[in-house]
Structure formats: C-alpha cells, structure tokens
Tab-separated table of C-alpha atoms and ligand atoms in Angstrom:
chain	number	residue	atom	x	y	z
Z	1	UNK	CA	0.000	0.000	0.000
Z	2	UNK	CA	1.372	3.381	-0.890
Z	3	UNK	CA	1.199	5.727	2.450
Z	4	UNK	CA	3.102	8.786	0.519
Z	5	UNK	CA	0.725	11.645	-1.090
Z	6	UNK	CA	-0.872	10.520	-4.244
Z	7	UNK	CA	-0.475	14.023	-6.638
Z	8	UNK	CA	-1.664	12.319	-9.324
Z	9	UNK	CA	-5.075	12.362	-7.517
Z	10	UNK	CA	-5.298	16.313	-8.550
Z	11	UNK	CA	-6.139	17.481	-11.906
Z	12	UNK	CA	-4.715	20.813	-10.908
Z	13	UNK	CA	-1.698	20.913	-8.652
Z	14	UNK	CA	-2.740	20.875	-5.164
Z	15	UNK	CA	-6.502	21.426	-6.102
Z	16	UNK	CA	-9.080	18.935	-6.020
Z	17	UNK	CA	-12.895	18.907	-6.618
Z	18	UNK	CA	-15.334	16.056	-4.614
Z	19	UNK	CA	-18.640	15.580	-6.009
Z	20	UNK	CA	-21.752	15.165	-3.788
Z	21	UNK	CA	-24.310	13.298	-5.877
Z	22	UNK	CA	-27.774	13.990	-5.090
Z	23	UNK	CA	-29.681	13.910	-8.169
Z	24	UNK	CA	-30.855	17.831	-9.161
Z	25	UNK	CA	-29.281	18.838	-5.467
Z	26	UNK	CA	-25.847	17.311	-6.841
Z	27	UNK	CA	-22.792	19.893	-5.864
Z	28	UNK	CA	-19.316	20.443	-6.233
Z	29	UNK	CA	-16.882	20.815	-2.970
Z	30	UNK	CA	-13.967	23.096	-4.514
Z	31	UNK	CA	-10.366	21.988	-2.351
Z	32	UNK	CA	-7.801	24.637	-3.389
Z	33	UNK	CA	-4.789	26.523	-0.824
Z	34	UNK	CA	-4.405	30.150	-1.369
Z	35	UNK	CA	-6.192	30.589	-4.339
Z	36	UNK	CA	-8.637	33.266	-2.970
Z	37	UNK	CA	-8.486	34.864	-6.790
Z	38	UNK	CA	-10.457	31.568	-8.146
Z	39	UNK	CA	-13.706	32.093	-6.054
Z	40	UNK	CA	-15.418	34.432	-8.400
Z	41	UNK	CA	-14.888	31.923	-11.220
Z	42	UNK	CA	-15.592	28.778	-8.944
Z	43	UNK	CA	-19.308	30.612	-8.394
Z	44	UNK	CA	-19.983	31.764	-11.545
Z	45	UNK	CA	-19.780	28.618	-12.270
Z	46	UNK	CA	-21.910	26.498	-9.615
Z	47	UNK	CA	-24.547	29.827	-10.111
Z	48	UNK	CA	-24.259	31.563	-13.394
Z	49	UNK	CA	-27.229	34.017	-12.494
Z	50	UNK	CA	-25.628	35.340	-9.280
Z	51	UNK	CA	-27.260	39.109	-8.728
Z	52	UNK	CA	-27.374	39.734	-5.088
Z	53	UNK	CA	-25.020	38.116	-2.698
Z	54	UNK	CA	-25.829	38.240	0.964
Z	55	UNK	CA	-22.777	37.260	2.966
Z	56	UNK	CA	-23.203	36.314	6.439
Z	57	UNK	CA	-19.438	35.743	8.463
Z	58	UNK	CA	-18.497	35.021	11.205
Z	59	UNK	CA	-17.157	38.454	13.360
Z	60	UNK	CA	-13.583	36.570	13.286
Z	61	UNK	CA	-12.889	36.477	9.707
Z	62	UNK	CA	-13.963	39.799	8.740
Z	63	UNK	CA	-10.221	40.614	7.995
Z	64	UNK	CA	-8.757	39.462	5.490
Z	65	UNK	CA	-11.189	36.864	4.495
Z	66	UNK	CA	-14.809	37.669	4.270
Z	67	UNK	CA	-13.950	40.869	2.354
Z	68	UNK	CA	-11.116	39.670	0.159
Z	69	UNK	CA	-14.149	37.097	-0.647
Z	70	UNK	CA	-16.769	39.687	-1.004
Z	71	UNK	CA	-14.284	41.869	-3.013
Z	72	UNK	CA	-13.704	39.016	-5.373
Z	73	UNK	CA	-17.953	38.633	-5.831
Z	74	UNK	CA	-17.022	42.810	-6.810
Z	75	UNK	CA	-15.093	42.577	-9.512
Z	76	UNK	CA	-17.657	40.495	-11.325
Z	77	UNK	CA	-20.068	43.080	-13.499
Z	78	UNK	CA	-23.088	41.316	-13.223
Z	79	UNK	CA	-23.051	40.854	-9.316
Z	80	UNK	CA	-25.215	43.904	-8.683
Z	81	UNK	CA	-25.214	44.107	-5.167
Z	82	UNK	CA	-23.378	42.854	-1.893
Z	83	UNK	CA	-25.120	42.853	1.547
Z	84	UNK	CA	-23.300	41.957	4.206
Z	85	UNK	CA	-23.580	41.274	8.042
Z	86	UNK	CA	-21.563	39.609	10.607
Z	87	UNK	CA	-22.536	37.240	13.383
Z	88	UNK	CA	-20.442	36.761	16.748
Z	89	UNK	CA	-18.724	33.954	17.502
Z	90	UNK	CA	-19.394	30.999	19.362
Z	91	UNK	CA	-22.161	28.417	19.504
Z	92	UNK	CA	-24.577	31.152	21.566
Z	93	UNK	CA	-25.278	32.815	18.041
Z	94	UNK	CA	-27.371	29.992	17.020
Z	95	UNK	CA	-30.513	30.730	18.609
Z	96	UNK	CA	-33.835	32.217	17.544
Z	97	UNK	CA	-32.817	35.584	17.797
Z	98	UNK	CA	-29.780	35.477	15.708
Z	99	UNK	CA	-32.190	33.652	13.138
Z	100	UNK	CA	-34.810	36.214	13.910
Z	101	UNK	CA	-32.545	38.945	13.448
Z	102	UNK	CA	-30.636	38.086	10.035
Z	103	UNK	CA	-34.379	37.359	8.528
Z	104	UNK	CA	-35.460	40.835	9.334
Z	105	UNK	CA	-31.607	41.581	7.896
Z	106	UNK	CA	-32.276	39.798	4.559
Z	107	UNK	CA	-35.674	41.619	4.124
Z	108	UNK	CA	-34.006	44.851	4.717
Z	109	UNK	CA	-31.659	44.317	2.061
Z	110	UNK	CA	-34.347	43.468	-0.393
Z	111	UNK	CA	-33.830	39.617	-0.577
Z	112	UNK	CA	-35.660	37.554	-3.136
Z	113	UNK	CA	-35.672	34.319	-4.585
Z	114	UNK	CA	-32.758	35.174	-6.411
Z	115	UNK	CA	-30.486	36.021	-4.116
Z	116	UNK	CA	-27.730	33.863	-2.764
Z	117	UNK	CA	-26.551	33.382	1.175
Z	118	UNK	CA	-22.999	32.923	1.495
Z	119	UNK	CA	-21.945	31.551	4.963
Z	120	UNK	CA	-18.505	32.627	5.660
Z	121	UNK	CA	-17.202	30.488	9.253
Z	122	UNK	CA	-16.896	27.237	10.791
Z	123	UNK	CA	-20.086	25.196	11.890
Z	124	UNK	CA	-22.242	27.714	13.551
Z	125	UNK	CA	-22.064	30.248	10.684
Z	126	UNK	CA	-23.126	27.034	8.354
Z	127	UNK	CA	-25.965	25.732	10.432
Z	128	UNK	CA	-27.394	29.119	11.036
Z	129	UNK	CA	-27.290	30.668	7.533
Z	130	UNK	CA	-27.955	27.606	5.867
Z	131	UNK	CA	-31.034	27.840	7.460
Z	132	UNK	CA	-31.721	31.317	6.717
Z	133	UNK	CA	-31.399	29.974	3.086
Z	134	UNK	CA	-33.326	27.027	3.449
Z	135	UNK	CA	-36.293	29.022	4.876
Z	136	UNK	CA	-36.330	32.300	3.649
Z	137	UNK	CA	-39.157	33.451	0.982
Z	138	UNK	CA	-39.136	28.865	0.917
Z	139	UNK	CA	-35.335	28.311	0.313
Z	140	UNK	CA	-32.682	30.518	-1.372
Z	141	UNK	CA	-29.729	29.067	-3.042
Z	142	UNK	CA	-26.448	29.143	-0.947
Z	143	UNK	CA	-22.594	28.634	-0.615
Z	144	UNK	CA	-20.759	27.339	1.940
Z	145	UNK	CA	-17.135	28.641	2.993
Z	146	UNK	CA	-16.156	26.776	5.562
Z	147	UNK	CA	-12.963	28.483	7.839
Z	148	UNK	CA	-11.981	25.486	9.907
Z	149	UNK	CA	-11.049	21.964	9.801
Z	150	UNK	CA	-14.093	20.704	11.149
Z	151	UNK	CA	-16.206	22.828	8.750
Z	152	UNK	CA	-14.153	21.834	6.133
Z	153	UNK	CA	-14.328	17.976	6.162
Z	154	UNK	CA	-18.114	17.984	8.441
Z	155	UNK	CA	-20.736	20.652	8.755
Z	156	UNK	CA	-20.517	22.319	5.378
Z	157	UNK	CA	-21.313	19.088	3.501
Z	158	UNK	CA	-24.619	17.552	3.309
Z	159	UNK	CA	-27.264	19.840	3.799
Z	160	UNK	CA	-27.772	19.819	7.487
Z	161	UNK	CA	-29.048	23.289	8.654
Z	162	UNK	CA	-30.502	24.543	11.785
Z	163	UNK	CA	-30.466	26.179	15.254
Z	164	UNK	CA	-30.588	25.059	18.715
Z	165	UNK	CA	-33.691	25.638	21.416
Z	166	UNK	CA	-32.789	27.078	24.320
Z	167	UNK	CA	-32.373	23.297	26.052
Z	168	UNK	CA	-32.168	21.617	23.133
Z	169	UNK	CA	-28.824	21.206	20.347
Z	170	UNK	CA	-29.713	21.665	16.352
Z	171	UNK	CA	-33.624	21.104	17.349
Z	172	UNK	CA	-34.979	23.510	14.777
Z	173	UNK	CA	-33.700	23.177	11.361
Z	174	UNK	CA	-34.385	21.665	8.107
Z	175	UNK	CA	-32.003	19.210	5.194
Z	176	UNK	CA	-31.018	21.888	2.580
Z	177	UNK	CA	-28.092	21.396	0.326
Z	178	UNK	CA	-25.616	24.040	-1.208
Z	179	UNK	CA	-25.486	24.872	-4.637
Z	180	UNK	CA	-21.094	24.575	-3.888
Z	181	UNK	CA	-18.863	24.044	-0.949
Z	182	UNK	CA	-16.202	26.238	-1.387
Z	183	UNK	CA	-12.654	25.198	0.718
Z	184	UNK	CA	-9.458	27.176	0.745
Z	185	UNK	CA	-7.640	25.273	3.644
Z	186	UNK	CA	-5.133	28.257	3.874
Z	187	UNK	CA	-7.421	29.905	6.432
Z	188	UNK	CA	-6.041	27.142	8.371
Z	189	UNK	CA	-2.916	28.898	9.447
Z	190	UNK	CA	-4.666	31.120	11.412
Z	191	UNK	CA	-6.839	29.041	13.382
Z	192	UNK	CA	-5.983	28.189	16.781
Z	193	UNK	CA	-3.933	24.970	17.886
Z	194	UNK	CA	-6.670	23.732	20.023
Z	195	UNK	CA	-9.712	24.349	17.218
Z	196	UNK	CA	-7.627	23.011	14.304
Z	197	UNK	CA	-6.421	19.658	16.409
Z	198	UNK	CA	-10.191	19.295	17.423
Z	199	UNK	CA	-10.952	18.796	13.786
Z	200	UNK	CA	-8.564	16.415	13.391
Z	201	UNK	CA	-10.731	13.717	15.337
Z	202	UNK	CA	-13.313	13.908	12.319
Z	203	UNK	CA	-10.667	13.383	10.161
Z	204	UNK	CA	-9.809	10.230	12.239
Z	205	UNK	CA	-13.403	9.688	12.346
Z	206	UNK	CA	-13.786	8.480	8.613
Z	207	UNK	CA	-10.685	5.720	8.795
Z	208	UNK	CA	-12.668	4.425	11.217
Z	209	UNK	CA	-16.018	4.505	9.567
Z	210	UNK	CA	-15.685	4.385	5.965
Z	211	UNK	CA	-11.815	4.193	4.436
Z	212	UNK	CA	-9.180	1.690	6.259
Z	213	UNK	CA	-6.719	3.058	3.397
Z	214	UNK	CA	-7.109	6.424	4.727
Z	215	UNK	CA	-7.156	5.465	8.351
Z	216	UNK	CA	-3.773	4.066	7.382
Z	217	UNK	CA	-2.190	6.866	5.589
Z	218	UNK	CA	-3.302	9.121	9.256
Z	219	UNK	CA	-1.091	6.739	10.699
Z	220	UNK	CA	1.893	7.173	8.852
Z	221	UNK	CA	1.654	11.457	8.236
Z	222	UNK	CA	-0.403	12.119	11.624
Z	223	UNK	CA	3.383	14.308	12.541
Z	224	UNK	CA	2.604	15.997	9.573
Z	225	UNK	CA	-1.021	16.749	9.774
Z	226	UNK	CA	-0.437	18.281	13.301
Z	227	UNK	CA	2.305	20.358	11.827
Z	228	UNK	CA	0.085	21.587	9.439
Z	229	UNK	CA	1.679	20.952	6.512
Z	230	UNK	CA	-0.163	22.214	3.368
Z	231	UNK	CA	-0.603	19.334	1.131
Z	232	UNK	CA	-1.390	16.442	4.261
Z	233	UNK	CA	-3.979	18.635	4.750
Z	234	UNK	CA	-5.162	19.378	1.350
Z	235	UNK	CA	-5.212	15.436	0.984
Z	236	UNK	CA	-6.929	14.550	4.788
Z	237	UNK	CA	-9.868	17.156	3.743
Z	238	UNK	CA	-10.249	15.863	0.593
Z	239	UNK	CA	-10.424	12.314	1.384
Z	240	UNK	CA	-13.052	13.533	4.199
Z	241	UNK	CA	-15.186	14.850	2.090
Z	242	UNK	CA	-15.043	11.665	-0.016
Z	243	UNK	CA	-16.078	9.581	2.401
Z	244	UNK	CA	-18.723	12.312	3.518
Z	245	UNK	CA	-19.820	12.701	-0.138
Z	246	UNK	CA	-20.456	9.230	-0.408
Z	247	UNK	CA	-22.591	8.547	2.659
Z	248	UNK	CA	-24.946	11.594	1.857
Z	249	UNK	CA	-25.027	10.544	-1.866
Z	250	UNK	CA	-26.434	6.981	0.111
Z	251	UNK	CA	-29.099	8.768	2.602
Z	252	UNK	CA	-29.481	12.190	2.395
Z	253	UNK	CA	-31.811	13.069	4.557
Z	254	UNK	CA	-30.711	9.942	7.593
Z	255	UNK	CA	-33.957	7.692	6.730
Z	256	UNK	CA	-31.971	4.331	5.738
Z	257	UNK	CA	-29.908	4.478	9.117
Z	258	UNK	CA	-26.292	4.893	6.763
Z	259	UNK	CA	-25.815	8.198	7.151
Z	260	UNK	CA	-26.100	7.831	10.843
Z	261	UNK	CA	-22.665	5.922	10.709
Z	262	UNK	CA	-21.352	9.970	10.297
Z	263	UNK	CA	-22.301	9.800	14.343
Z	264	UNK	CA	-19.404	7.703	15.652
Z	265	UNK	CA	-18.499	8.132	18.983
Z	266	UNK	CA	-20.915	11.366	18.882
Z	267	UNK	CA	-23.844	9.457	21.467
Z	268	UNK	CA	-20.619	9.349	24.290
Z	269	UNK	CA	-19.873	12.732	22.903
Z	270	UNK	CA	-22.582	14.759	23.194
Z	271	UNK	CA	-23.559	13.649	26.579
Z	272	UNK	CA	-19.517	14.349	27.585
Z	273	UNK	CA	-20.426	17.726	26.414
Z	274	UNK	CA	-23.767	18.279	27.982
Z	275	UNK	CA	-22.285	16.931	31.601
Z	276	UNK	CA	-18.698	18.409	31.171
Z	277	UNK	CA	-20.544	21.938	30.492
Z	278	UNK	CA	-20.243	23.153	27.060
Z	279	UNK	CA	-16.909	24.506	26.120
Z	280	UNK	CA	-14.985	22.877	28.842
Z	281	UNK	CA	-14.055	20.623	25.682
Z	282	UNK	CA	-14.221	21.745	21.929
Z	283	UNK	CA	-16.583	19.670	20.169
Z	284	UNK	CA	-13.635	17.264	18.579
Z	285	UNK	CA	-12.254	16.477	21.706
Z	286	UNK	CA	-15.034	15.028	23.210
Z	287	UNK	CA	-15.902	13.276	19.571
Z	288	UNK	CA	-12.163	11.865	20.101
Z	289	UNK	CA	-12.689	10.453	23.682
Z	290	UNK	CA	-16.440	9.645	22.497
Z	291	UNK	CA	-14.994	7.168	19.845
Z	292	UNK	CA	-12.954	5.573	22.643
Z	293	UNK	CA	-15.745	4.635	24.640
Z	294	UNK	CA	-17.388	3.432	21.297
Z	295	UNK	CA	-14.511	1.188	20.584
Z	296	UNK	CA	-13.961	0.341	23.705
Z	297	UNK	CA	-17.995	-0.923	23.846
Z	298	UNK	CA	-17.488	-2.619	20.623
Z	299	UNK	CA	-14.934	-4.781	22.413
Z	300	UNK	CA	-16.844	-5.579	25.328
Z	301	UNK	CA	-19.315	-6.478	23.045
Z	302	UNK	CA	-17.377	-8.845	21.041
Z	303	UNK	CA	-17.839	-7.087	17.968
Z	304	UNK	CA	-14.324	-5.916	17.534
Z	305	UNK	CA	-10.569	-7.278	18.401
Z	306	UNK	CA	-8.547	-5.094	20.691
Z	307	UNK	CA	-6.256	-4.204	17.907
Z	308	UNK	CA	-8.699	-1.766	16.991
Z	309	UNK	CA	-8.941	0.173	20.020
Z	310	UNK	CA	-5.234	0.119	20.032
Z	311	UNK	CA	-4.936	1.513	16.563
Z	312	UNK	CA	-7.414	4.241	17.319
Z	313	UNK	CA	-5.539	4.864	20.973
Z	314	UNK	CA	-2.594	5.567	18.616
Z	315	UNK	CA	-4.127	7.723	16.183
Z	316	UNK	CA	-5.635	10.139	18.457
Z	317	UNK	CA	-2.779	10.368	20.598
Z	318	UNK	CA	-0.877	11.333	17.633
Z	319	UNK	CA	-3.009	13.721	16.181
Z	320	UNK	CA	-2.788	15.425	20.203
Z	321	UNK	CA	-6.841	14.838	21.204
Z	322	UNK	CA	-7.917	13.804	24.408
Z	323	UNK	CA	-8.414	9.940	24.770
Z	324	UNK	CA	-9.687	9.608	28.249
Z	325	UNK	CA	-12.076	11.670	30.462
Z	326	UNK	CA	-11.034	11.786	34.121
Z	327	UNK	CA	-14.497	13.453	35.222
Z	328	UNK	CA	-16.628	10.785	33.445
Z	329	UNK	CA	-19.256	10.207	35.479
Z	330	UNK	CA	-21.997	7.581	34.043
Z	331	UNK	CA	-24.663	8.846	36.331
Z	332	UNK	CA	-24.821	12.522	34.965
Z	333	UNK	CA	-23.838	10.665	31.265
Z	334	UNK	CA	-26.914	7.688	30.437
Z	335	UNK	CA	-29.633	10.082	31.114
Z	336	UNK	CA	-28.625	12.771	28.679
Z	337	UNK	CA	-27.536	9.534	26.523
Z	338	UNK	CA	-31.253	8.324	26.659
Z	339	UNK	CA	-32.403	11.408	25.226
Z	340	UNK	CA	-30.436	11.036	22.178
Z	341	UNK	CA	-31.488	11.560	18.958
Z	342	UNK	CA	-31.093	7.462	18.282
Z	343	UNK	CA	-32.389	6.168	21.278
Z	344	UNK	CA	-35.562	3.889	19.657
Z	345	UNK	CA	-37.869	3.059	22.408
Z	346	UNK	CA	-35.719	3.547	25.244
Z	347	UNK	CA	-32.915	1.261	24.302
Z	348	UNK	CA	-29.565	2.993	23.429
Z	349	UNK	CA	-28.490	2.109	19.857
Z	350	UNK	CA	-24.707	2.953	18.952
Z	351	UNK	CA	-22.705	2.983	15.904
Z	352	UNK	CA	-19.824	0.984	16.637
Z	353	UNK	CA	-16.519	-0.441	14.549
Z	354	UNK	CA	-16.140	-3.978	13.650
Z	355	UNK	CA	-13.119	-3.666	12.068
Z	356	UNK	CA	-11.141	-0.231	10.566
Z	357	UNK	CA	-12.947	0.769	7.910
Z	358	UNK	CA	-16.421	-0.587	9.020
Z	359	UNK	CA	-19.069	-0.014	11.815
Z	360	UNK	CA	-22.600	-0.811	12.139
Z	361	UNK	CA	-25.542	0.363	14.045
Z	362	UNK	CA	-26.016	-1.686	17.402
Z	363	UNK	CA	-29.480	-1.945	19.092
Z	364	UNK	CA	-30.660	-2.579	22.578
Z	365	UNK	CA	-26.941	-2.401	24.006
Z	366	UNK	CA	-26.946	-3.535	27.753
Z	367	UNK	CA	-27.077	-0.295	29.753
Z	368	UNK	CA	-24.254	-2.176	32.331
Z	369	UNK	CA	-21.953	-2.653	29.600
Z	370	UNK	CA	-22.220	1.354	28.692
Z	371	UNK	CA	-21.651	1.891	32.463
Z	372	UNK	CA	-18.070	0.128	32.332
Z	373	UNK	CA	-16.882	1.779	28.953
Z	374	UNK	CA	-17.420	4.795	30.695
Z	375	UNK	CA	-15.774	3.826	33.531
Z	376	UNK	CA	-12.953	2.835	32.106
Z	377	UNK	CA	-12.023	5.299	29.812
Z	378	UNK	CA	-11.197	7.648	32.972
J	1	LIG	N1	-22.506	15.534	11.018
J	1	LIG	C1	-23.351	14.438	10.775
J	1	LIG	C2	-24.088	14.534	9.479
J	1	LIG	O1	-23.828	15.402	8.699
J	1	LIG	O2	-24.943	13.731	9.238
C-alpha cells in the first residue's frame, strides 16, 4: 500500500474537486490553498445568475477573508449588489434571535428568490445561515465557505441546517443542500492549535467509519497533519469529504440508518459535552474520547478485536486529542444519553466499529456494559 501523497489524484496541482451526488441537489466541494483569486470563477460557475449576494461571516474572519471574498464577488459586473452582516462567535449565536434577526436583515436588504446566502465560518455560521437559506421566501440558493477543519471535512457538507432551542442542540432546522462548498484550507494557518487539532478527530473519524486506506495513511503522516503541513492537509480534507460525499449521496436526509454511521463516537460525545458543560471541551475532543468509549464498547461487546482500540488509541494520541475523560461520570452521562437523537424506544443504539474501515448500528446495548466503557475510559 502506498502511504506517501498521491499528486496524481489532482487534476490541478494541489486542487481537487469532490462531487456530492444527489440527483438535481448534486454539488461540487472546490479543495484549493491560497487561491482566494479563483472564487469568483468557482461561483460563476456552480450559479451563473448570481445578482445579489448576501454574505453572512463570522465576526472573526472579517479581515482578510470575508472581504477579500466579497471583493472578489465585486469585480464580477453582473453581481449587482453585496449585503453583508456579521454574526459573533461561538455556539450562543445559534438561537432564535440570531435567526430572527438576520431574517429581518435579509428583508431589509431586499432579498428575493434570487439572491444567494454565502456563509462565511466554521459550523455555527453554516448551520445558522444555511437555514436562513433554506427558509427564507421557501429556500434561497447558498454557498458554503467553511474556515476550519471541522467545517471543512463535516458541517458544510450535506445539507444539514438549523439552530438550537434554548435546552435543546440543532432542534430547529431543516435538510437543505448548497449549490457549492467552497474550501481554501489556507485559512487554516490562522486558526488556533486547540480548534484546528479538534478537527482532526473527524478526520480520524472516517478511517474508522468508511476508508481503512485512509485510516492508514493518518497513521503514517499524523506528525505531519499536526504540523500543518499544506498538502497532508489538502489530501486529509479531501479524502473527508469523499467519504462524507459518499454517505450523503447513500441517505441524504438519515432515513436508511447509513448516514447515521457519520455519528461515531458522537452518542458518548454529546452527553460528555452536555455533563462536562459546554466549552470545557471543543466539540472534537469530546468526539475523540467519544470514539474511545465506542470502541472500547465494541470490544466488550465482542464485535471488535482489541487491535482496533489500540490503533485508534494511537491515532488520536498522535493527532494530540484527548483519549480519556477523568471526570466521566456515568450517572450525569446515560440520562442525557437516553435522550439522544437514536435512542428507539428507550434502548440505546450505537454505531460501533467492527473492524477499521467498518461499523454498524447496534441496538438494545446492555445499559451495564455502557456503564463500564465509561468507567474505564477515565
Ligand atoms: N454531522 C453528521 C451529518 O452530517 O450527518
């Protein structure tokens, strides 16, 4: 097996296109480094009739990014008009009134059918102008320019949109797919070292899932990847959003139980971040020590040999996550577990790995076993 980078995989130097295949919906995710000056001609392209752009950012790309983008929508002639707006960081901004508040905004700036969103951010900016989009005047077209890793290879792909309820994560929202994911992974050098290593475990994430080649590959240029070094990462977001393509291309909307496989270790994870309080840990780092617990059930399970967990131990460790939790505390965990979005019928169903490179969806797992995973991944 060949672990170097394969360049022959890009048809331009360092760039690289992934196609999401969804009949009519079917979109192009655009992988380039630096290459700011393409994006005009990338969306001319995936919308030929752009008129009015209304580009929502996050506050903390302003500078350079969302204007150099917006200036680049400028210099086309027949983009008539530019609205803009920024939304503050952070996970808070995804709430009714945000939402509220940019409808009014898009009103204001005389929004129609034919205008286009563009969400300029990481997940938050995604989820909460994708929505905008998917609801306004019934659904405007929009582009999604993802700033960091875990945008990159998760959020912006596959049409999930939405806001949370005040007690309640990504309650509100509605499948809506982008006319083009657009990905320049050079806004990567800015991010911090704890937000761009948090997106790493997503990366990790599909090895486990979906691609045993790639889960390889991590293993052998994980040094790099943490280093940042421009091509590994050009390469570990493009493979990504291969293995993401594919499993949306399978079950868009999550009806067939496949796309659900995207929600490794994410059960453990979301109740690590709902007990831990939210921020203690970045949303990768609890995915990474949610995966551990996953793996570590698929063990006592007998559905996996422990050269798995050992592999993944490995990989993590590597790529600098977190791979145990010393405050895990079961009690405060299976309650918020039980209100997961794949609990059926009060029995806790889990995707877990049989082997690198496959998992399956497990039903009716013994609460007691769940108990000792957590237990002993302290
Ligand atoms: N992040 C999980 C999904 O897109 O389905």
């Amino acid at each position: 097996m060949n672990l170097s980078l394969p360049a022959t995989d890009h048809s331009v130097p360092g760039d690289s296109t992934v196609r999401v295949q969804l009949d009519d919906r079917s979109y192009d995710i655009e992988i380039s480094s630096g290459k700011v000056e393409r994006f005009a001609d990338s969306v001319t392209r995936a919308i030929p009739d752009l008129s009015h752009a209304l580009v929502i950012f996050d506050e903390a790309v302003k500078e350079p990014w969302a204007a150099a983008l917006s200036a680049a929508l400028a210099s086309r002639s027949d983009v008539l008009r530019i609205s803009s707006t920024s939304v503050a960081s952070g996970e808070s901004s995804k709430s009714i009134d945000e939402y509220d508040r940019l409808l009014q905004w898009v009103l204001a700036e005389g929004g129609d059918r034919k205008s286009v969103v563009f969400a300029v951010g990481g997940g938050v900016i995604g989820d909460l102008a994708g929505f905008v989009a998917a609801s306004f005047a019934r659904g405007l077209r929009f582009v999604q320019i993802p700033t960091t890793l875990l945008a990159m290879v998760d959020s912006s792909v596959g049409g999930k949109t939405g806001i949370n309820l005040p007690t309640a994560k990504n309650m509100v929202g509605a499948f809506w797919q982008p006319s083009l994911v657009w990905i320049d992974s050079h806004v990567l050098s800015t991010l911090p070292d704890r937000s761009y290593l948090s997106g790493l475990a997503e990366v990790v994430k599909y090895g486990v899932i979906d691609d045993a080649d790639f889960f390889s590959w991590l293993e052998v240029n994980a040094v790099g990847l943490v280093k940042r070094d421009a091509p590994s990462i050009r390469y570990a977001i493009e493979k990504s959003c291969q293995s993401k393509a594919r499993v949306v291309g399978e079950d868009e909307r999550e009806t067939s139980g496949r796309r659900a496989i995207l929600n490794y270790g994410h059960t453990f994870a979301h109740a690590i971040e709902a007990t831990c309080g939210y921020g203690t840990l970045l949303h990768g780092e609890a995915v990474s020590i949610g995966m551990q617990m996953a793996a570590r059930l698929a063990l006592a399970m007998g559905l996996a040999q422990p050269d798995l967990l050992e592999r993944q131990t490995q990989l993590l460790t590597s790529c600098r996550l977190p791979v145990v939790l010393p405050d895990a505390n079961p009690d405060e965990m299976l309650p918020v577990m039980m209100k997961d979005k794949k609990v059926a019928h009060g029995k806790l169903r889990f995707i877990l790995p049989k082997r690198i490179g496959a998992v399956s969806l497990v039903g009716d797992v013994d609460e007691k076993l769940v108990r000792e995973v957590i237990q002993q991944s302290r």
